[in-house]
Rosetta silent file (secondary structure, phi, psi, omega in degrees, C-alpha in Angstrom):
SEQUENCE: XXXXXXXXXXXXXXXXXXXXXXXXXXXXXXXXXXXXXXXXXXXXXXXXXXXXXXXXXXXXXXXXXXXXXXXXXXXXXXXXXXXXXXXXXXXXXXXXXXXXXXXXXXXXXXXXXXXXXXXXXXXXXXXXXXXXXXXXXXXXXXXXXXXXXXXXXXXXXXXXXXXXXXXXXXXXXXXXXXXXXXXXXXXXXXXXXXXXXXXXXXXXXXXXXXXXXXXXXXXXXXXXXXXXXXXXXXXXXXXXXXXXXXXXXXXXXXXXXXXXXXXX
SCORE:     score description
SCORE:     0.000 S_00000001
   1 L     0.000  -40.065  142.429    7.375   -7.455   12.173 S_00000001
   2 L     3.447  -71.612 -162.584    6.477   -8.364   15.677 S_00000001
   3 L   -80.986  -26.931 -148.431    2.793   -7.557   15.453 S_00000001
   4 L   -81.614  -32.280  148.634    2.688   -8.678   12.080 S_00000001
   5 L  -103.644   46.868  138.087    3.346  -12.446   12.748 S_00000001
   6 L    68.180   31.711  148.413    1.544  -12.432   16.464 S_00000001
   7 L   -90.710    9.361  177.870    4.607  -11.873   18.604 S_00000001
   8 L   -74.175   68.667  156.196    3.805   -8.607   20.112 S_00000001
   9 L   -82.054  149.148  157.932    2.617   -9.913   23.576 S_00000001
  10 L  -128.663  173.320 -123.511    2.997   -8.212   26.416 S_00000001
  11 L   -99.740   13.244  172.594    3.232   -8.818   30.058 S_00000001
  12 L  -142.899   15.099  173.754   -0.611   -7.588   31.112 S_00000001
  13 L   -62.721  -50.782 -164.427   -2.038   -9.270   27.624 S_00000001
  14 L   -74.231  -42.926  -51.551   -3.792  -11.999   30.242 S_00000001
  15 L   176.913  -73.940 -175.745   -4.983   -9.157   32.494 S_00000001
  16 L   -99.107   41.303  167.105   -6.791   -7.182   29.674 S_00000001
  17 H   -61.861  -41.334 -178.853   -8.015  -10.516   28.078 S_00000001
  18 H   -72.718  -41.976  178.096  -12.113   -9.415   29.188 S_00000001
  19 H   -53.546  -36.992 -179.592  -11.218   -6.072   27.416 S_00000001
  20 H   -80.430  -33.610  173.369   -9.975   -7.429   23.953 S_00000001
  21 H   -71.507  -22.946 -159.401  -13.100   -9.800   23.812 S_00000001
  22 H   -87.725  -59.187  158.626  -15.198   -6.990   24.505 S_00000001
  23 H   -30.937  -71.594 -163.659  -13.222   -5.015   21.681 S_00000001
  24 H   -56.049  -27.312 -154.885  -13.578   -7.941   19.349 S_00000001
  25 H   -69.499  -82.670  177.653  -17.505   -8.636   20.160 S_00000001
  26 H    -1.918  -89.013  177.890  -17.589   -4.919   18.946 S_00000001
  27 H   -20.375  -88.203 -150.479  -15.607   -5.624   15.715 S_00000001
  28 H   -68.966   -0.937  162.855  -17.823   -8.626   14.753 S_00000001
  29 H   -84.589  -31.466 -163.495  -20.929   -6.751   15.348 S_00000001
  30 H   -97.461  -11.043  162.741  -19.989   -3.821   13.397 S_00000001
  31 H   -73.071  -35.478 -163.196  -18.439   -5.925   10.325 S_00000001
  32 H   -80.626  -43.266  171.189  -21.571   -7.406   10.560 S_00000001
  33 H   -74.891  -33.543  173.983  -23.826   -4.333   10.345 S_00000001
  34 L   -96.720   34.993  173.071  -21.890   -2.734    8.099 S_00000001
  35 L  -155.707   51.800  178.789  -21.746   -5.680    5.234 S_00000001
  36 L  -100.166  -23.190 -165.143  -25.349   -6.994    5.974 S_00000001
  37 L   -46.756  139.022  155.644  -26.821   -5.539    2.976 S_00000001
  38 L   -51.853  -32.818  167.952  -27.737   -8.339    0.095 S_00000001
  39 L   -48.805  -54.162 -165.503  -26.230   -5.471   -1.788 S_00000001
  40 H   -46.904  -36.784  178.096  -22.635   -5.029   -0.534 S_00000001
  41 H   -69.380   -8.207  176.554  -20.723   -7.751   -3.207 S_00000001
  42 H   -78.381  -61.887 -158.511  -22.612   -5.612   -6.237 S_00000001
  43 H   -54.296  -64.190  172.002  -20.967   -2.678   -4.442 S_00000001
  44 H   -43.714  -40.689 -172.381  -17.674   -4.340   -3.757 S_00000001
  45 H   -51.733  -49.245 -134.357  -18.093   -5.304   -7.716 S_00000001
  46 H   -97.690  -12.442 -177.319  -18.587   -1.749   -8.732 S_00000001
  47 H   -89.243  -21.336 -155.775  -15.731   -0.397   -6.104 S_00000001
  48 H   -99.272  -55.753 -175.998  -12.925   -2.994   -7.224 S_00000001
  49 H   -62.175  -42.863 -164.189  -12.804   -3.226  -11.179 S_00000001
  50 H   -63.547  -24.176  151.075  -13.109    0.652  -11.521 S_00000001
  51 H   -94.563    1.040  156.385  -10.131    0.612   -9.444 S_00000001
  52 H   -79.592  -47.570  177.244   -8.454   -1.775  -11.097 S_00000001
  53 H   -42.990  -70.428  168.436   -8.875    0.312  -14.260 S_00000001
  54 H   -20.723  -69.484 -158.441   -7.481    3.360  -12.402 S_00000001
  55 H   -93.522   -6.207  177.997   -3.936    1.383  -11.651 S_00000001
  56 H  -126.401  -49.659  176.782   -3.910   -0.981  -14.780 S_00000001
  57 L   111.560  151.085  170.507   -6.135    0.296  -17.520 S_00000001
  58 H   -31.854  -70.950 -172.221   -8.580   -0.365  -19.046 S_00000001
  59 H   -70.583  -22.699  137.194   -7.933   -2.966  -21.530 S_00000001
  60 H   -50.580  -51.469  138.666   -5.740   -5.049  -19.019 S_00000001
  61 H   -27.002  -35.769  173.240   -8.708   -5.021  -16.718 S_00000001
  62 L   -90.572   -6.818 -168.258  -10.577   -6.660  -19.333 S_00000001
  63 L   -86.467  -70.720  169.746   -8.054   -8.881  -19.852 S_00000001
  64 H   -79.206   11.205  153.634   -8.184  -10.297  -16.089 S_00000001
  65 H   -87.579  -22.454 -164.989  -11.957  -10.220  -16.441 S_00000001
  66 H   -93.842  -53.247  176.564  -11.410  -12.878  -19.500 S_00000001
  67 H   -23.843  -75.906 -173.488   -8.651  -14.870  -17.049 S_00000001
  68 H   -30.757  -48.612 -159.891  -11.183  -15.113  -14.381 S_00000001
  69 L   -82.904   13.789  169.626  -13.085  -17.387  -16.243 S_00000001
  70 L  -101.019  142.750 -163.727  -10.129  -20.199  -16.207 S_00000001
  71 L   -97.223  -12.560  157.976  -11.014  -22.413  -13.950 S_00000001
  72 L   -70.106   -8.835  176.265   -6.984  -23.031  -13.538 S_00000001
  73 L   -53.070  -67.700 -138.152   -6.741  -18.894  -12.909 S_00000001
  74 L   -82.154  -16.468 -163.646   -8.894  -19.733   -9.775 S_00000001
  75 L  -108.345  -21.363 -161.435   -6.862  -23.060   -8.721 S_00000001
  76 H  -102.701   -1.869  177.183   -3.136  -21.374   -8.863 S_00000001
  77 H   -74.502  -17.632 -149.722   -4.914  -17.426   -7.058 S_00000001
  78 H   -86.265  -76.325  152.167   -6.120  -20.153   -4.086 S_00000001
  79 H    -9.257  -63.075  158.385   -2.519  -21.423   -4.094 S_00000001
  80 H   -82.099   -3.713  168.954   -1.138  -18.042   -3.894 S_00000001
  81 L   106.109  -18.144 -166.181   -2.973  -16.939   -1.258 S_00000001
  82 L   -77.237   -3.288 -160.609   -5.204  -14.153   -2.904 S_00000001
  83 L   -91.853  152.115  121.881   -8.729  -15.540   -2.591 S_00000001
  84 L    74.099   26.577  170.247  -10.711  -14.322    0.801 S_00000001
  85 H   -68.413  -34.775 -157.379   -7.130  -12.142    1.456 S_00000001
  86 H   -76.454  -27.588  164.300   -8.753   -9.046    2.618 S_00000001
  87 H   -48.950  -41.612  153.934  -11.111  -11.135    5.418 S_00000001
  88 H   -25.442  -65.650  161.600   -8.130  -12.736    6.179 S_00000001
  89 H   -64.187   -8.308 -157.901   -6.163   -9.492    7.050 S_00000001
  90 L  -117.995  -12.242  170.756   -9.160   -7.888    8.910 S_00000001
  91 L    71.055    7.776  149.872   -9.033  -11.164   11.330 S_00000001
  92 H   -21.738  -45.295  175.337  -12.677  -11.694   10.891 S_00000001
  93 H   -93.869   40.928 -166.633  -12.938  -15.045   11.733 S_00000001
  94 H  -148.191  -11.735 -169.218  -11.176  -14.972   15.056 S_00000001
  95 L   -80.119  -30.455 -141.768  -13.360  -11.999   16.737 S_00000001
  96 L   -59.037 -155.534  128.169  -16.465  -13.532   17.351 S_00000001
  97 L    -4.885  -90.983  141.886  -17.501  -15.185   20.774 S_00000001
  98 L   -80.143  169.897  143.916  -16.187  -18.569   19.698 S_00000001
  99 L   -84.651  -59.880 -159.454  -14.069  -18.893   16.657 S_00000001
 100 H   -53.842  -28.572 -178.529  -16.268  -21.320   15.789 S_00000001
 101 H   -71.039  -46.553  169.169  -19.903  -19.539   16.051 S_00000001
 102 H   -19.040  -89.003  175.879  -17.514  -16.575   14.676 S_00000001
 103 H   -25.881  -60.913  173.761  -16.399  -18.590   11.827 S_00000001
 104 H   -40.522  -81.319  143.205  -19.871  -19.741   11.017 S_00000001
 105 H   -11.025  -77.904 -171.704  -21.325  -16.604   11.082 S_00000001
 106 H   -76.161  -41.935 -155.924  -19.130  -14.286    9.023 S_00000001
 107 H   -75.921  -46.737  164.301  -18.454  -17.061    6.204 S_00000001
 108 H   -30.943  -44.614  170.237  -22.412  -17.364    6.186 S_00000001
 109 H   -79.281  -46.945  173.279  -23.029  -13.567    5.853 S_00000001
 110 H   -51.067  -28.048 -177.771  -20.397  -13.145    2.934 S_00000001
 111 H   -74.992  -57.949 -176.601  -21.786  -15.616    0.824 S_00000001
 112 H   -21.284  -67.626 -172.050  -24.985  -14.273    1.666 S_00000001
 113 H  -108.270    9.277  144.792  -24.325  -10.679    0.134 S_00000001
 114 L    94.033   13.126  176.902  -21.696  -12.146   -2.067 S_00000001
 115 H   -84.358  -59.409 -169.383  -18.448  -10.064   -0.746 S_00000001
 116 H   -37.477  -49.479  151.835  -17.233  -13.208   -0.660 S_00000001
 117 H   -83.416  -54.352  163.527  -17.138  -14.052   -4.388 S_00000001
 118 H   -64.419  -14.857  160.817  -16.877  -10.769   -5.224 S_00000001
 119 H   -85.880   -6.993 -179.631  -13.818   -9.936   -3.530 S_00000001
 120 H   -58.712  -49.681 -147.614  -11.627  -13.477   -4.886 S_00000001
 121 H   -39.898  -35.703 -168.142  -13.296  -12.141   -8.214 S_00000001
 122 H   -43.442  -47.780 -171.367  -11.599   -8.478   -7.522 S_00000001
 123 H   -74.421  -42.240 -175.392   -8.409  -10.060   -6.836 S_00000001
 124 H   -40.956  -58.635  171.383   -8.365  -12.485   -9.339 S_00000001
 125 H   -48.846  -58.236  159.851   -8.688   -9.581  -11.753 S_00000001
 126 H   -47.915  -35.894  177.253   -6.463   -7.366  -10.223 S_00000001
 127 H   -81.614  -28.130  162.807   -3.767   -9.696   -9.864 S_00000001
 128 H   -50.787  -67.490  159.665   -3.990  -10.539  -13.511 S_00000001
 129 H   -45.776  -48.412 -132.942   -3.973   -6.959  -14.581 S_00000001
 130 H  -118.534  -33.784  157.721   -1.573   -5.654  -12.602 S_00000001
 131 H   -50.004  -80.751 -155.046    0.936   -8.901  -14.403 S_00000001
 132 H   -80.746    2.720  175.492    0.283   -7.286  -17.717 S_00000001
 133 H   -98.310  -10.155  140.293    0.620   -3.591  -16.725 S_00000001
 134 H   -75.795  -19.839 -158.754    3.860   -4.927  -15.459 S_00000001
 135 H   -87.210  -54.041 -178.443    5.007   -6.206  -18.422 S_00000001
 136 H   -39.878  -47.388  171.257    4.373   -2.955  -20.172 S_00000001
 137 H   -71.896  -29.209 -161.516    6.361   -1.057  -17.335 S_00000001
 138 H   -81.033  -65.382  175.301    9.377   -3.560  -17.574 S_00000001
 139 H   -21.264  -50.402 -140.100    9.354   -2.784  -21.604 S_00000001
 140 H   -96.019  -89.185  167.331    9.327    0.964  -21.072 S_00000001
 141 H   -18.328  -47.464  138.042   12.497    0.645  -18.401 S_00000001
 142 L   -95.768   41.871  158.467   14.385   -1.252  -20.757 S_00000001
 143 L    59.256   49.550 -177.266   13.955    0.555  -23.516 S_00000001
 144 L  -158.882  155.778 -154.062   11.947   -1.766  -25.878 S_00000001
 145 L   -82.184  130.256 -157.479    9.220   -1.207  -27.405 S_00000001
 146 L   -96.269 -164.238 -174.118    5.565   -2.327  -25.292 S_00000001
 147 L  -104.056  -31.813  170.283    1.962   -2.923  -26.853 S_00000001
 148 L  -128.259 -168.708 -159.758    0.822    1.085  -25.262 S_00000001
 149 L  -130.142  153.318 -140.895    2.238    3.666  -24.642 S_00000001
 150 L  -154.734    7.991 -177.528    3.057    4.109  -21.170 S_00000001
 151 L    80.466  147.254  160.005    5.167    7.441  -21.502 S_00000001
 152 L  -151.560   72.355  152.848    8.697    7.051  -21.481 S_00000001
 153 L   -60.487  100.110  173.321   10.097    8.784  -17.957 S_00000001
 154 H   -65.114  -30.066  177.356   12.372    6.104  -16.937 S_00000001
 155 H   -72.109  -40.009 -174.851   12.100    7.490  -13.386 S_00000001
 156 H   -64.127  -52.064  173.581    8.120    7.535  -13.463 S_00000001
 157 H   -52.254  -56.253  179.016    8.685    3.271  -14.286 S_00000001
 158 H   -39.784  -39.424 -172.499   11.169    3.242  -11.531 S_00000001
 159 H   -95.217  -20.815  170.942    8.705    5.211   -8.995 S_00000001
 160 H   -81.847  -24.535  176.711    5.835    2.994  -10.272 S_00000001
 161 H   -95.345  -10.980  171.299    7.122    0.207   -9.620 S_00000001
 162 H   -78.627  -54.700 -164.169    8.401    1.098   -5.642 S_00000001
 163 H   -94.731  -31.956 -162.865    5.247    2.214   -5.078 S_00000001
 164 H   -88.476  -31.553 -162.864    2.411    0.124   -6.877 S_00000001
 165 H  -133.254    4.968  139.224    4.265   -2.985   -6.441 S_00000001
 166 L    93.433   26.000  154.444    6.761   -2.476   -3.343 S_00000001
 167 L   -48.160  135.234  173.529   10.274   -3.298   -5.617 S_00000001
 168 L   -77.911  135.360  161.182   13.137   -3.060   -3.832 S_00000001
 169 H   -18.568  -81.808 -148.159   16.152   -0.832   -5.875 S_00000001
 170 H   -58.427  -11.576 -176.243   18.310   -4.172   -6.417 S_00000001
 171 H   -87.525  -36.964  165.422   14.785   -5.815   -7.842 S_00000001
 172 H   -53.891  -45.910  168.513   14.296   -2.754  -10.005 S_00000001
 173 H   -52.702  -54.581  147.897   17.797   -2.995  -11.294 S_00000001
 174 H   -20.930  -99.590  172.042   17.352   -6.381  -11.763 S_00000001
 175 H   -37.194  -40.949  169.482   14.743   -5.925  -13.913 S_00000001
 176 H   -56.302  -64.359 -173.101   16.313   -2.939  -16.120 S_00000001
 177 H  -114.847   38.540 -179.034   19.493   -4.505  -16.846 S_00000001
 178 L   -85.965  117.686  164.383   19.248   -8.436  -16.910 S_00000001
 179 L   -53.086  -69.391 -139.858   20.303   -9.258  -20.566 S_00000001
 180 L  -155.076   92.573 -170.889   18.951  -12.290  -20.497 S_00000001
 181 L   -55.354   -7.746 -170.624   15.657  -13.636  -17.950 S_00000001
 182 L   -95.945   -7.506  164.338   16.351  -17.426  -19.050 S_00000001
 183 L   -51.638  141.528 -174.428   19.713  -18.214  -17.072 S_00000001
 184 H   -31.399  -58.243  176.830   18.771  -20.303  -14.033 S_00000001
 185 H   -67.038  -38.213 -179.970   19.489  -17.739  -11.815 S_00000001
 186 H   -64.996  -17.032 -151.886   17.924  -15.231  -13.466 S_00000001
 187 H   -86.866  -44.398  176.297   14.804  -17.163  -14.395 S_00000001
 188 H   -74.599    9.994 -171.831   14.484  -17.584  -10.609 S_00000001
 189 H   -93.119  -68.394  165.246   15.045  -14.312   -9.713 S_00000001
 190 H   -68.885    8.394  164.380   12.028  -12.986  -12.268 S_00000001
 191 H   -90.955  -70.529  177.143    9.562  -15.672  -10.923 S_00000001
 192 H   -30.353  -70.990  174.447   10.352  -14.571   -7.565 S_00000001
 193 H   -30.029  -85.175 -164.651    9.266  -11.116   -8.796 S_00000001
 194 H   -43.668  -41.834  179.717    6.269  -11.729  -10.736 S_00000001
 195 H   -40.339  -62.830 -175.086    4.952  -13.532   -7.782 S_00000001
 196 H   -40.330  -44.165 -178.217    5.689  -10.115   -5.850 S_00000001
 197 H   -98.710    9.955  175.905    3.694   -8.017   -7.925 S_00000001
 198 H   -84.798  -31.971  172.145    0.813  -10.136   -8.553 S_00000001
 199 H   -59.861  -87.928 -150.503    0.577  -10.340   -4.637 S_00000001
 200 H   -64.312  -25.269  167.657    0.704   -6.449   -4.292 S_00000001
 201 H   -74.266  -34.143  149.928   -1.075   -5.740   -7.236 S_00000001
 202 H   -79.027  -22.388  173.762   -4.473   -6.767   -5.599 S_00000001
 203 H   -45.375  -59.914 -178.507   -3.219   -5.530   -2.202 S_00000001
 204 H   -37.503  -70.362 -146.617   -2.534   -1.797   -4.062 S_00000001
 205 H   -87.444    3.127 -179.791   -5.853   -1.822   -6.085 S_00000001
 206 H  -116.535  -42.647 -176.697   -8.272   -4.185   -3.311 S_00000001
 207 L   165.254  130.557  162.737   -7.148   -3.494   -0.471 S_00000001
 208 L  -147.987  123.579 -165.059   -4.694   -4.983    2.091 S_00000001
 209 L  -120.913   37.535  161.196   -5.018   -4.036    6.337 S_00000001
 210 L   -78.061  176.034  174.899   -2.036   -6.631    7.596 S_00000001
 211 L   -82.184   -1.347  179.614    0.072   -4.242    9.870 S_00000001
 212 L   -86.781  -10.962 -151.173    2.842   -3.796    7.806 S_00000001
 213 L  -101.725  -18.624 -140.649    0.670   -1.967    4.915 S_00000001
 214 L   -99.551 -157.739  164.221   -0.978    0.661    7.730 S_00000001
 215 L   -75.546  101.394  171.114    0.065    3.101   10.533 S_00000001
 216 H    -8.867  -73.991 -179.762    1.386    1.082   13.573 S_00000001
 217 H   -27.058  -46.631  176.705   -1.255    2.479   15.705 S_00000001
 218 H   -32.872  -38.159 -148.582   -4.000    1.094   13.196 S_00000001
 219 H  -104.034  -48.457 -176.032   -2.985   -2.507   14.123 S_00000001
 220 L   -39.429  140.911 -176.804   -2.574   -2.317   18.192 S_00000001
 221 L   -60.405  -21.120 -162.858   -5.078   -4.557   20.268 S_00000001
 222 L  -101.816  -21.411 -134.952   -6.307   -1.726   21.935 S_00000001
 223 L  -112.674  -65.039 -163.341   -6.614    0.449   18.710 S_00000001
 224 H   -47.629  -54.760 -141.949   -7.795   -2.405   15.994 S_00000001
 225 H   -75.606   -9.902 -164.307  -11.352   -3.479   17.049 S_00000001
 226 H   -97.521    2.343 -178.188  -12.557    0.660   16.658 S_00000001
 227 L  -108.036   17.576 -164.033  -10.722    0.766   12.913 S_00000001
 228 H   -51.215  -83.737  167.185  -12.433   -1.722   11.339 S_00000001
 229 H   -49.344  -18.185  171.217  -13.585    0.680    8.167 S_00000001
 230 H   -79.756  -36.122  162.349  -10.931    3.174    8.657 S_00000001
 231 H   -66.316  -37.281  142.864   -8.231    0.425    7.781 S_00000001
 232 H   -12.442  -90.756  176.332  -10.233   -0.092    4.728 S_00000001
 233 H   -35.637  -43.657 -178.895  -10.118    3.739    4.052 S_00000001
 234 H   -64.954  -53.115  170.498   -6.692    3.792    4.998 S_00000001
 235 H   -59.349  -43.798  161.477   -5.612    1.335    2.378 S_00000001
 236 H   -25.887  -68.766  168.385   -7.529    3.164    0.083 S_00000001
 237 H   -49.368  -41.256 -172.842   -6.231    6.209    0.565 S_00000001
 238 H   -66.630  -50.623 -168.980   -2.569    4.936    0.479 S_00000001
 239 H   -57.566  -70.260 -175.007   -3.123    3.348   -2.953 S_00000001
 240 H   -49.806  -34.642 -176.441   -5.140    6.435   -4.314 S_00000001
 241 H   -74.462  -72.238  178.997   -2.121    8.976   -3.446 S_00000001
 242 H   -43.346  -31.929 -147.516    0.804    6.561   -4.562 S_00000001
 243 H  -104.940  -52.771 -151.263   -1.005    5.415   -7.744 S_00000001
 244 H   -88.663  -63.681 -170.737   -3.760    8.465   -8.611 S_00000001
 245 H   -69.970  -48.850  163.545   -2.292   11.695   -6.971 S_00000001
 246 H   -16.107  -92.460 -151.514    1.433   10.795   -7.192 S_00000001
 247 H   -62.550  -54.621 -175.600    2.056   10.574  -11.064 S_00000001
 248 H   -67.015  -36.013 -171.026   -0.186   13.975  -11.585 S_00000001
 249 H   -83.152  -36.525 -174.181    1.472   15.825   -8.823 S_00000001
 250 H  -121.518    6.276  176.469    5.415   15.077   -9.830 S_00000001
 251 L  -123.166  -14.806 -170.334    5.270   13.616  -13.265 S_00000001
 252 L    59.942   13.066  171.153    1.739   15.843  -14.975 S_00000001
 253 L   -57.549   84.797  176.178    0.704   11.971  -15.761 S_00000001
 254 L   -84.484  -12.696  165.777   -3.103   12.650  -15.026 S_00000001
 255 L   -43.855  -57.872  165.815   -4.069    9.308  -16.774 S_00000001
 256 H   -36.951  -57.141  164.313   -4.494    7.295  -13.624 S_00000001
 257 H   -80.643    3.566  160.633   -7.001    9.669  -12.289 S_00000001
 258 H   -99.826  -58.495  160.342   -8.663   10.096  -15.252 S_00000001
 259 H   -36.905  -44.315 -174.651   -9.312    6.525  -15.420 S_00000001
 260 H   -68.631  -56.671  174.086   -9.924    5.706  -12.215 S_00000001
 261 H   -62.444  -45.299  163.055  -12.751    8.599  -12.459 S_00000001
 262 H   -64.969  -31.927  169.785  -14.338    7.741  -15.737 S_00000001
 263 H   -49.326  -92.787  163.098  -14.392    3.885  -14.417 S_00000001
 264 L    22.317    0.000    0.000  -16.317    5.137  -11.818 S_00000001
C-alpha cells in the first residue's frame, strides 16, 4: 500500500538518486523504441477488443463499440479515470530527463502511432462490456432469468466475479441477496459496485501495472525501469489464467478461450 501511493522511501533513496535516473533514462528509451512504430495503436486495436471478447463476449463487445461513439461515454470514462490509465500506471511521463521534455515527448509519440486513442478506445469498450457481462452474472446468481445463457454454476458467478472484477465476499453477498437495489442504502451500495467493476473490467481485459495488480518485486525502484514489457505480460498473463484458463480447468467452461481465440 506503501509503494502503491509513493510512501516507500527509504533512508539511501537520495544516495542512489544518479542510479534511478539512469534506470528511468533506460525506461523512456525503451518505451520509446518499443512503441515507435506508426503501427503500434492498429496493434493495440487488434490486441484489446479480441480480448475484450474473450472476458465479455462477443455481442457485449459490440455493444461498448456502439457506446464509444457517445460523446457523453467519453466525458463520464475521463471522469472515472479510465482514459490514458495504462500510461498512467507505467509512470511514463515522469521517467524522462525532465518531466517536462519527458512529458512532451511520450504524449507526442502516442498520438503519433495512435496508442493513445487506441488505448481510451480499449477501455472505453471494455469498461462498457464488462457493465453488461455483469449484469448477466448478477441475473445468473440470483436466480433470474438473463438475456444468454451464462451456465448456471452459482459458484462459477461467485468465482467470476472475485476474480474478473476483484468482489469482496460481503460485495458478492450483497449482490445475491439484496431484495430490493432501490433503498437508499442499497442504491448506494450497488453504485459503489458498478463503479468497481467498470474500473477492473478494463484493468482485467487492458491491462493494469499499479503495484498492487503485480508481484511486489515488479514495482521496486531498483526492479521497475528493466520490467517495462514484462509488467505488460504480467498483467496479461494474470487476466488470461483467472479469466481463460481458470473456468476450463475447474468448471469445463471452455467458452472464454474459445472466444478469446476465434477473436483473435
Amino acid at each position: 500500500i506503501k509503494r502503491q501511493i509513493g510512501l516507500d522511501k527509504n533512508q539511501f533513496e537520495g544516495l542512489s538518486a544518479p542510479l534511478y535516473k539512469t534506470g528511468a533514462t533506460f525506461t523512456h528509451l525503451s518505451a520509446a523504441a518499443g512503441l515507435s512504430s506508426p503501427l503500434s495503436g492498429i496493434k493495440n486495436t487488434l490486441i484489446g477488443i479480441p480480448r475484450s471478447i474473450g472476458d465479455f463476449g462477443f455481442m457485449n463487445t459490440m455493444r461498448g463499440i456502439k457506446h464509444s461513439f457517445d460523446s457523453l461515454a467519453w466525458h463520464e470514462a475521463r471522469k472515472k479515470g479510465y482514459l490514458e490509465y495504462g500510461s498512467k500506471t507505467l509512470e511514463l511521463e515522469t521517467v524522462g530527463p525532465t518531466k517536462i521534455w519527458n512529458k512532451l515527448t511520450m504524449a507526442n509519440l502516442f498520438r503519433f502511432n495512435f496508442m493513445t486513442q487506441t488505448e481510451n478506445f480499449n477501455r472505453l469498450v471494455s469498461a462498457k462490456a464488462g457493465q453488461l457481462y455483469f449484469a448477466e452474472a448478477t441475473a445468473k446468481i440470483r436466480g433470474e432469468r438473463g438475456m444468454f445463457k451464462m451456465g448456471t454454476n452459482k459458484n462459477r458467478m461467485r468465482q467470476l466475479m472475485e476474480d474478473l472484477w476483484h468482489l469482496s465476499r460481503e460485495e458478492i453477498n450483497f449482490i445475491e441477496k439484496t431484495k430490493d437495489f432501490s433503498a437508499p442504502e442499497a442504491l448506494e451500495m450497488h453504485s459503489a459496485i458498478q463503479n468497481k467493476v467498470g474500473h477492473f473490467s478494463h484493468v482485467s481485459s487492458q491491462g493494469g501495472t499499479s503495484a498492487i495488480m503485480l508481484p511486489l518485486w515488479m514495482s521496486s525502484k531498483e526492479a521497475k525501469p528493466f520490467t517495462l514489457f514484462q509488467r505488460m505480460a504480467m498483467a496479461t498473463t494474470i487476466d488470461s489464467y483467472h479469466n481463460f484458463v481458470k473456468p476450463a480447468m475447474e468448471y469445463g467452461n471452455f467458452l472464454p478461450i474459445i472466444r478469446a481465440s476465434m477473436a483473435h
